[in-house]
Short mmCIF file of C-alpha atoms and ligand atoms in Angstrom, two decimals:
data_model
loop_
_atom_site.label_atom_id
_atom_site.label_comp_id
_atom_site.label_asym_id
_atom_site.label_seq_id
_atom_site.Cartn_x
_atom_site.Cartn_y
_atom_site.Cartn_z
CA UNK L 1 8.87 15.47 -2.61
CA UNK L 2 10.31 15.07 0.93
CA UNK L 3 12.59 12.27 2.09
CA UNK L 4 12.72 11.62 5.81
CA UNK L 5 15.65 9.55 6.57
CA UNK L 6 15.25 6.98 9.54
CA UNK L 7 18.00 4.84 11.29
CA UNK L 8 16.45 1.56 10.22
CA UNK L 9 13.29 -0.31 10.34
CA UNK L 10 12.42 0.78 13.47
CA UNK L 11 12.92 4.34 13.17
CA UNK L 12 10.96 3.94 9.72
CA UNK L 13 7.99 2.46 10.90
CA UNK L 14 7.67 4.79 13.67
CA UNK L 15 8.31 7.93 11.90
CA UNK L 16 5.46 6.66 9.30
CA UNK L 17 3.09 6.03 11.92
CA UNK L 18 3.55 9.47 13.27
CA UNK L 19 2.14 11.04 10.13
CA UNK L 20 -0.74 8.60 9.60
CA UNK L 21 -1.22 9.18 13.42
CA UNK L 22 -0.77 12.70 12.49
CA UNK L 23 -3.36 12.64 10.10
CA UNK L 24 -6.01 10.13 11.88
CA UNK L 25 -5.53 13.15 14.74
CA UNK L 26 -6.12 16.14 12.04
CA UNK L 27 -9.15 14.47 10.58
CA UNK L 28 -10.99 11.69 12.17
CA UNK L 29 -12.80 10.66 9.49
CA UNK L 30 -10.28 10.67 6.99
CA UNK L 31 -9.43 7.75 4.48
CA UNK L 32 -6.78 5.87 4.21
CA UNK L 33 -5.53 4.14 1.47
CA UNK L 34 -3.46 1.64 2.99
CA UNK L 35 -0.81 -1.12 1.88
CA UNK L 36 0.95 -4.89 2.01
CA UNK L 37 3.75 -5.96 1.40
CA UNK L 38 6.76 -6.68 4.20
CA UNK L 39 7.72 -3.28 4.65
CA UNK L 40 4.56 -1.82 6.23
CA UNK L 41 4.08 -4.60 9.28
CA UNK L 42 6.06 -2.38 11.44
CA UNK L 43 3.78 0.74 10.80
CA UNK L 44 0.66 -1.16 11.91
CA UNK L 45 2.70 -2.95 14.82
CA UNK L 46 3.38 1.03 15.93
CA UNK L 47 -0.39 2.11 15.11
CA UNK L 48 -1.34 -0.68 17.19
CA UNK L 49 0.50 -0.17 20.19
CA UNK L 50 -0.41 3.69 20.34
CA UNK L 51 -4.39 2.39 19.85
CA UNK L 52 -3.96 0.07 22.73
CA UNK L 53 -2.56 2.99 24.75
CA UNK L 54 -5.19 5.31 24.02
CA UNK L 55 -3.48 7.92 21.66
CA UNK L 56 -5.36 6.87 18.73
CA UNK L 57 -8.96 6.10 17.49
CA UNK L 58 -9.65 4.73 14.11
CA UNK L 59 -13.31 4.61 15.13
CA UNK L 60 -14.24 7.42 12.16
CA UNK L 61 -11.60 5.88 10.17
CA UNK L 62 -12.18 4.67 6.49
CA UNK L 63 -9.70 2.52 4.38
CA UNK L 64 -8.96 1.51 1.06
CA UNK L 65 -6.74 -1.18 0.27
CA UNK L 66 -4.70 -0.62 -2.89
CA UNK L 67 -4.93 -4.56 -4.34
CA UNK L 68 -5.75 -7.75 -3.67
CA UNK L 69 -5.01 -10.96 -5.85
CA UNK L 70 -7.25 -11.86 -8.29
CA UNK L 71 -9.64 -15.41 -7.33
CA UNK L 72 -8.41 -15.78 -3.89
CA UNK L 73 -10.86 -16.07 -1.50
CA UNK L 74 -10.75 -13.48 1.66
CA UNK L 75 -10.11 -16.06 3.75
CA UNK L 76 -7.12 -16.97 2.12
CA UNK L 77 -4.61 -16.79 4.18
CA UNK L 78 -2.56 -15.13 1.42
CA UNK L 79 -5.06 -12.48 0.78
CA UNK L 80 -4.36 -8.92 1.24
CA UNK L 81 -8.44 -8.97 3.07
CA UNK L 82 -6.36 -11.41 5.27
CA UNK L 83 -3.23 -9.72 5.74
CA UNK L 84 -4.87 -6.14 6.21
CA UNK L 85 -7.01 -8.35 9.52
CA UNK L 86 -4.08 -10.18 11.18
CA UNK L 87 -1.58 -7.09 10.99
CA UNK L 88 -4.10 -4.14 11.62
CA UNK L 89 -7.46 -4.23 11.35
CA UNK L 90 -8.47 -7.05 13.96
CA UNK L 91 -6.44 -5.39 16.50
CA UNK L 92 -7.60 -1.51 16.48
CA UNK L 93 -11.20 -0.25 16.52
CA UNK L 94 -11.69 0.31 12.76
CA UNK L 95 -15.32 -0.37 11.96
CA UNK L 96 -15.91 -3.51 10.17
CA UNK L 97 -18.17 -1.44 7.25
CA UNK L 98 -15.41 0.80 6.82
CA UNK L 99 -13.09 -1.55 5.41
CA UNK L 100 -12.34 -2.26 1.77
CA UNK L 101 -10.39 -4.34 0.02
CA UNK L 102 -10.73 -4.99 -3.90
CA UNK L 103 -13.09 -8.13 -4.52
CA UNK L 104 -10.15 -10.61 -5.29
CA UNK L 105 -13.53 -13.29 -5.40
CA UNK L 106 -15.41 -11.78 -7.94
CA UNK L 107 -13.99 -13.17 -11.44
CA UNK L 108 -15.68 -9.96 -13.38
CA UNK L 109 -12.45 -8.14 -13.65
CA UNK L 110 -14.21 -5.40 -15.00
CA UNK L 111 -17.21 -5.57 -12.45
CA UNK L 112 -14.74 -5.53 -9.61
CA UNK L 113 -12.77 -2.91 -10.82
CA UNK L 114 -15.81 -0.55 -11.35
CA UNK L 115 -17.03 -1.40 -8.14
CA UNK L 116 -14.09 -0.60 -6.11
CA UNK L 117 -13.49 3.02 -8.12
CA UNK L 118 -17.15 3.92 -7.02
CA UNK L 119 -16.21 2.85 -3.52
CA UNK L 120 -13.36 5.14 -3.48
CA UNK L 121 -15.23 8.05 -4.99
CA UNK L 122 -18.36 7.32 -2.77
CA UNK L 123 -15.88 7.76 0.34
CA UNK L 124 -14.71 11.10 -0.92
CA UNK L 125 -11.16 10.04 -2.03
CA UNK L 126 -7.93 8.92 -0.27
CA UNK L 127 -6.75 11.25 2.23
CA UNK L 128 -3.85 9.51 2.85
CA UNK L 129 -1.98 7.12 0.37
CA UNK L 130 0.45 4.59 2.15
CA UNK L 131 3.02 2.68 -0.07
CA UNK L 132 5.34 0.17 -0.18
CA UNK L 133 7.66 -0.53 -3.50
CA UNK L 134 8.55 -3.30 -5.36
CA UNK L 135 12.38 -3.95 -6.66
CA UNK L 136 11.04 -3.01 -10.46
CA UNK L 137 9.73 0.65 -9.44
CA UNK L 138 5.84 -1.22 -8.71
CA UNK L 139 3.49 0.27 -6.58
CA UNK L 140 -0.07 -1.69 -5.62
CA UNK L 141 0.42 -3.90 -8.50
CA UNK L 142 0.98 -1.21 -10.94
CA UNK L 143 3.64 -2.90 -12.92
CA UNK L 144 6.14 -1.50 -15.21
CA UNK L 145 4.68 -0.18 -18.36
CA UNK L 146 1.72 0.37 -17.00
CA UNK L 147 -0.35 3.67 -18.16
CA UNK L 148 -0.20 5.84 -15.70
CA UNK L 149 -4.13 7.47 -16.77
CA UNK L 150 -5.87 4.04 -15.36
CA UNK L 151 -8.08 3.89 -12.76
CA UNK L 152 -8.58 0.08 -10.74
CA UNK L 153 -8.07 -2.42 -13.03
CA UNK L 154 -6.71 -5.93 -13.49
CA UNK L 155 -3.19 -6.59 -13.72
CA UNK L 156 -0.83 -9.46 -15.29
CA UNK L 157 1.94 -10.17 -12.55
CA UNK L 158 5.32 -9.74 -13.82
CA UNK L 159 7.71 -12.68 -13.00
CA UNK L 160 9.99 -10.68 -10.90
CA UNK L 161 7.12 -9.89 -8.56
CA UNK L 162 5.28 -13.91 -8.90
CA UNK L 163 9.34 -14.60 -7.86
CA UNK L 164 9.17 -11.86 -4.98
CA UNK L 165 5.59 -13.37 -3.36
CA UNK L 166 6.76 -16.99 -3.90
CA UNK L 167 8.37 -16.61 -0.29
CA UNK L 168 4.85 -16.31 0.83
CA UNK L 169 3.00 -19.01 -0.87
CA UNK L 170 5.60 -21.57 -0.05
CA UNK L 171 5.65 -22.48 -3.72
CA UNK L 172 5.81 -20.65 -7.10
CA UNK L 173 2.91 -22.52 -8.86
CA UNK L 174 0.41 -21.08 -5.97
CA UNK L 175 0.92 -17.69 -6.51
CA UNK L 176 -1.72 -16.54 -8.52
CA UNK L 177 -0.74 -14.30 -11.49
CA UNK L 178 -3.45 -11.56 -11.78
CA UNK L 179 -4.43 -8.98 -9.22
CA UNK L 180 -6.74 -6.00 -9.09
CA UNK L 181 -5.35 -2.82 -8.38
CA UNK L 182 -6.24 0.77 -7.63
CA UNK L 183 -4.33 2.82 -10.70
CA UNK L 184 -1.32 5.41 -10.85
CA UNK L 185 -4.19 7.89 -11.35
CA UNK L 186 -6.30 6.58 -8.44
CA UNK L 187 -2.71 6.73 -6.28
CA UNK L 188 -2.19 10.29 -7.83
CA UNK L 189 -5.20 11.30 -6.85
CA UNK L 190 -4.58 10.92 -2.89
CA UNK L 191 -4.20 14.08 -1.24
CA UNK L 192 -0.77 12.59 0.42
CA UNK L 193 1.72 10.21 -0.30
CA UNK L 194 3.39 8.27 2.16
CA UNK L 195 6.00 5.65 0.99
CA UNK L 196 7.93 3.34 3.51
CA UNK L 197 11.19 1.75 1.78
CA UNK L 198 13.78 -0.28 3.78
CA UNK L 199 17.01 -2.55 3.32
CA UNK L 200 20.05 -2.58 0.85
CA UNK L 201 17.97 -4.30 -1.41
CA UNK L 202 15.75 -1.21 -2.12
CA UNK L 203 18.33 1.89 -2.88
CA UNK L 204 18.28 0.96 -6.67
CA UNK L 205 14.90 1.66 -6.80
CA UNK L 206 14.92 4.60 -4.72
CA UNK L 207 17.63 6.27 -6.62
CA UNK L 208 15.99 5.41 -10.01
CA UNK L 209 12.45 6.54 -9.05
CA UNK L 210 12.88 9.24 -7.10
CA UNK L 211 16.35 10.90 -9.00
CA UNK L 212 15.95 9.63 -12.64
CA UNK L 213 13.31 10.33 -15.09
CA UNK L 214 9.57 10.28 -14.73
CA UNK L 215 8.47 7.07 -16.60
CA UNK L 216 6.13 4.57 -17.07
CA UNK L 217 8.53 1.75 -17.10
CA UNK L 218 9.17 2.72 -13.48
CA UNK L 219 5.80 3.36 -11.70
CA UNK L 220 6.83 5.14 -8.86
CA UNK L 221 8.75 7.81 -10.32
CA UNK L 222 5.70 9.35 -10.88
CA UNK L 223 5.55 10.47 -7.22
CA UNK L 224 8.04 13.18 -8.30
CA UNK L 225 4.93 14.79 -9.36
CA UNK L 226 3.19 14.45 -6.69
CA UNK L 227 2.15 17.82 -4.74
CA UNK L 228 2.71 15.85 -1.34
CA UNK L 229 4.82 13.06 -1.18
CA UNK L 230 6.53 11.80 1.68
CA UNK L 231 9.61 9.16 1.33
CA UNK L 232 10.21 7.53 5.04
CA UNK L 233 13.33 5.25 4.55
CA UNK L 234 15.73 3.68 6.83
CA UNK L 235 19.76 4.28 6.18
CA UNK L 236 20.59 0.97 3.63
CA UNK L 237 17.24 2.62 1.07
CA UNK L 238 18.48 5.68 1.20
CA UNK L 239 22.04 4.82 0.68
CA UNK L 240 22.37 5.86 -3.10
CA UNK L 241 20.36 8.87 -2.71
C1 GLP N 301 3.62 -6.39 -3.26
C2 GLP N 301 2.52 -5.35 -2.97
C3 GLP N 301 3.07 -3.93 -3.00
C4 GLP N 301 4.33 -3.86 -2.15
C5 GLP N 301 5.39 -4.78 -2.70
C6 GLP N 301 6.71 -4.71 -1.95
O1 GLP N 301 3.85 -6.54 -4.61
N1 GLP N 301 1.42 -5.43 -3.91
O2 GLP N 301 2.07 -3.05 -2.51
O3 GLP N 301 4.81 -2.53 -2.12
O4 GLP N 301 4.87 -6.09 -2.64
O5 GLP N 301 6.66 -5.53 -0.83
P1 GLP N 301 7.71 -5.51 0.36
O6 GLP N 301 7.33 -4.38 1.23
O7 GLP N 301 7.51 -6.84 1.04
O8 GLP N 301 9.06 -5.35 -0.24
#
């Protein structure tokens, strides 16, 4: 494991986007598993800017997202499909068939789920794995307790997290409560790990996943175990570590 400490949100979301950068330079076709959430916007705002100079072409480019909600539409404006378009993909040169995003439309849980596992092993794995975490140790939607073994599946939201995305939907009772995710074994599988954390309201987390014990009931802590995992986080994440 290898924490790079960054001033603040800035400095993080640069310093991320010079090791995807890194690795879009390294490989050109390589795969990215890429992320929501708040924390990441800054990454793609950086990856964008160096596209639109010319120091970086995503034209080889695959990527994976790691979840999307389950039964909203991809034109939802709430969707990750969404999200991924307005804060990346729309504004770099990313082919359109190169995109995925779990099937948040398709109410076969287990249909989508298989599906988007043989997309990931059809593209020859993740090269990189980009992550944001969630106050309870989540990463994708892999909520505490869950078995670290699975592959995509479906996923029950936990409250804390339906609380979280509320600031999103507007209101609690639209945020939907299931989501598809890639697993903790899809995530370990990535051949790196790169997780963004920033703000005060993070460093719990960070010191319990990263410098207490590996364990289901917080998801990320598995990245201890990970042969190439790198922590970016600004000062107020990294301020109990
Ligand atoms: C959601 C996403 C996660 C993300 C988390 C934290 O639950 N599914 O991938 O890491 O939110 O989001 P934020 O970066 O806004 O704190």
């Amino acid at each position: 494991m290898k924490i790079i400490r960054a001033k603040d949100y800035n400095d993080m979301s640069r310093k991320a986007a010079n090791i995807i950068s890194a690795q879009v330079i390294m490989k050109p076709h390589c795969v990215l598993g890429l992320a929501t959430g708040g924390t990441p916007v800054g990454t793609y705002a950086q990856l964008i800017d160096w596209y639109n100079k010319g120091d970086i072409d995503f034209s080889e480019v695959t990527t994976v997202n790691l979840d999307e909600y389950r039964g909203l539409p991809r034109d939802h404006e709430q969707s990750y499909w969404y999200f991924m378009h307005k804060n990346l993909f729309n504004s770099i040169n990313v082919q359109p068939d190169h995109i995925f995003v779990p099937n948040g439309s398709n109410p076969d849980a287990d249909a989508a789920c298989k599906e988007y596992d043989d997309i990931i092993h059809m593209v020859g794995g993740v090269d990189l794995q980009l992550l944001g975490i969630g106050h309870d140790g989540h990463i994708g939607f892999n909520e505490p307790g869950a078995a670290f073994e699975l592959g995509t599946h479906c996923v029950d939201l936990t409250e804390e997290t339906i609380d979280a995305n509320t600031r999103f939907f507007g209101n609690r009772d639209d945020v939907p409560r299931q989501a598809y995710t890639m697993g903790i074994k899809t995530i370990m599988q990535a051949r790196k790990v790169l997780m963004v954390a920033n703000g005060a309201d993070k460093a719990d987390i960070i010191k319990k996943a990263f410098f207490g014990p590996v364990t289901p009931e917080v998801p990320a802590s598995i990245l201890q175990m990970h042969p190439d995992f790198i922590l970016v986080g600004d000062e107020a994440a990294l301020s109990k570590v």
